[in-house]
Coordinates of C-alpha atoms in Angstrom, one line a residue:
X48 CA 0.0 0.0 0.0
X49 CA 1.3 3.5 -1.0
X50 CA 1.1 6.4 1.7
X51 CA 3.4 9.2 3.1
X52 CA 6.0 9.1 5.3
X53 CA 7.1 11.8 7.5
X54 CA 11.1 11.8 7.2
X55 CA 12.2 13.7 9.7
X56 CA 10.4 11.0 12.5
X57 CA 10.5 8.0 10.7
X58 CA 13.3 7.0 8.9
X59 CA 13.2 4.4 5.7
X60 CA 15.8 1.6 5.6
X61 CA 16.9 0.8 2.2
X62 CA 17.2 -3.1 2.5
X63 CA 19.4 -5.5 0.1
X64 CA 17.0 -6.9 -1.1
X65 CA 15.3 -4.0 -2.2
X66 CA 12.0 -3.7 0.4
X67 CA 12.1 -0.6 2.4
X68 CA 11.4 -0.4 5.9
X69 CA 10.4 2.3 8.2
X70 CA 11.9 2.5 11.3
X71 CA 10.6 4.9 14.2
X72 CA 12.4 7.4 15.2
X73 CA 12.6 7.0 19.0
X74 CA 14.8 8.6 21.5
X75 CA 17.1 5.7 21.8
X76 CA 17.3 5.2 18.0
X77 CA 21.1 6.9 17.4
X78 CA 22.4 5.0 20.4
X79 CA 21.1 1.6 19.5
X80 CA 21.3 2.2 16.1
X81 CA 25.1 2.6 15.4
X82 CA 25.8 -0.8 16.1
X83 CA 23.2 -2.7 14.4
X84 CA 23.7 -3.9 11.1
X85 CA 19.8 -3.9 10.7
X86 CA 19.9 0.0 9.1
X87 CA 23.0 -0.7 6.9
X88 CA 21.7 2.6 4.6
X89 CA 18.9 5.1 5.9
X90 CA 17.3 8.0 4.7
X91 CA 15.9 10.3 6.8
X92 CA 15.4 14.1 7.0
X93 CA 15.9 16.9 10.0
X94 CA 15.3 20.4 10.4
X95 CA 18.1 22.6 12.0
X96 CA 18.0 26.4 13.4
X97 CA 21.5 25.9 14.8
X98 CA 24.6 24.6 14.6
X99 CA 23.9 22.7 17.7
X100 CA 20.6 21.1 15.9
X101 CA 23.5 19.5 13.7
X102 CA 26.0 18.6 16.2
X103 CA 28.9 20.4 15.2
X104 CA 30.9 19.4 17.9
X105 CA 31.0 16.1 17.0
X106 CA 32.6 14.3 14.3
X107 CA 31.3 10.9 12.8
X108 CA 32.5 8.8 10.4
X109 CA 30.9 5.7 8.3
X110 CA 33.8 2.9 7.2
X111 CA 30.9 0.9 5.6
X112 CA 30.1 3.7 2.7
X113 CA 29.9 7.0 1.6
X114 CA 26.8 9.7 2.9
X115 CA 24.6 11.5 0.9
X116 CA 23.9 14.5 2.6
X117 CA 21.3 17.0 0.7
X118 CA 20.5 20.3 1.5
X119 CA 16.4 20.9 1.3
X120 CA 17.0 24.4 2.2
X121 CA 18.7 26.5 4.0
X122 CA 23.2 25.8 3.9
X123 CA 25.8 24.4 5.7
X124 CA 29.0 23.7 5.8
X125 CA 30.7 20.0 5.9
X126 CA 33.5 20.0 7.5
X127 CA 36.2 17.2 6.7
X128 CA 38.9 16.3 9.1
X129 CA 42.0 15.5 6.7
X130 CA 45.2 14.6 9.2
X131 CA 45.7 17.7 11.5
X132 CA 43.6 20.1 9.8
X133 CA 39.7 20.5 8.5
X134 CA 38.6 21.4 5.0
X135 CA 35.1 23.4 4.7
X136 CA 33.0 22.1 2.0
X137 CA 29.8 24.6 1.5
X138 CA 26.8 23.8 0.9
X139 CA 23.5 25.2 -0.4
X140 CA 19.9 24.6 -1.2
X141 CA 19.5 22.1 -3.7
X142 CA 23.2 20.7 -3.6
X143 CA 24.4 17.8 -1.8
X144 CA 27.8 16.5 -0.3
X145 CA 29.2 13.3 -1.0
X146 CA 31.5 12.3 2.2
X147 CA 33.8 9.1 1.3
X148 CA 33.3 6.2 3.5
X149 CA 36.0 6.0 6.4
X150 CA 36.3 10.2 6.2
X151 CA 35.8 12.0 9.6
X152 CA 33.3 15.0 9.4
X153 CA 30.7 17.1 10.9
X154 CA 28.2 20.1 9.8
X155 CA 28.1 23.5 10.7
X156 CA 25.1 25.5 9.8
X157 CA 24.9 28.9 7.5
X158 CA 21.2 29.5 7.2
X159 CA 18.7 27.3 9.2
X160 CA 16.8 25.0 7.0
X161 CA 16.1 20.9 6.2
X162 CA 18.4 18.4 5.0
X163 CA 18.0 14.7 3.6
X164 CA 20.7 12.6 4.4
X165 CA 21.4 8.2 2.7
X166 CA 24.2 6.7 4.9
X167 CA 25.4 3.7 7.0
X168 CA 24.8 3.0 9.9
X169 CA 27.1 -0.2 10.3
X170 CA 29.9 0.2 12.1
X171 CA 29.2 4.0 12.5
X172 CA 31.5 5.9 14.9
X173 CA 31.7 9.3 16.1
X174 CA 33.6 11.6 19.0
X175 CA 34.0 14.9 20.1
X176 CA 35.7 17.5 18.0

């Protein structure tokens, strides 16, 4: 059956076999989620009015594949850790940032706005920047 999904609370596993599932968004879901291989790609969507909505003091990184992350509306800024120092990829409405698997990175926000994100949770990590 064919009906809509709100993004930004429930998230759609793309399966290898091809099925989609929807997985609730609860407040446990990051935690529990990283090490699952259940949601080995997501898509999902979240609103941000600050650079804290997008946790820009952390870092993660996904050795399992790259991320899609698109910008809805609003911009950003992805930031790559390369060694010792950080390269600032901007980003706008309507463009998206491909981060290679295995690449450390956060976002920083521009302009508030939405953003649609396809990536890996399997063997996800992430720290403190």
């Amino acid at each position: 059956m064919v009906h809509s999904v709100d993004l930004s609370r429930t998230f759609v596993h793309l399966s290898n076999s091809g099925d989609l599932e929807q997985v609730e968004l609860t407040p446990s879901f990051w935690r529990d989620s990283s090490s699952r291989a259940l949601y080995d790609r997501l898509v999902g969507t979240f609103d941000f009015n600050s650079s804290e909505d997008l946790h820009s003091a952390m870092q993660e990184m996904h050795p399992e594949a790259d991320e899609l992350i698109f910008v809805v509306s609003g911009a950003i800024d992805v930031i790559l850790q390369e060694g010792d120092s950080e390269q600032a990829i901007p980003v706008v409405a309507g463009e998206a940032a491909i981060v290679p698997r295995g690449v450390w990175h956060r976002l920083v926000m521009r302009k508030p706005g939405k953003l649609l994100f396809v990536n890996s949770r399997t063997g996800m990590q992430s720290r403190e920047t």
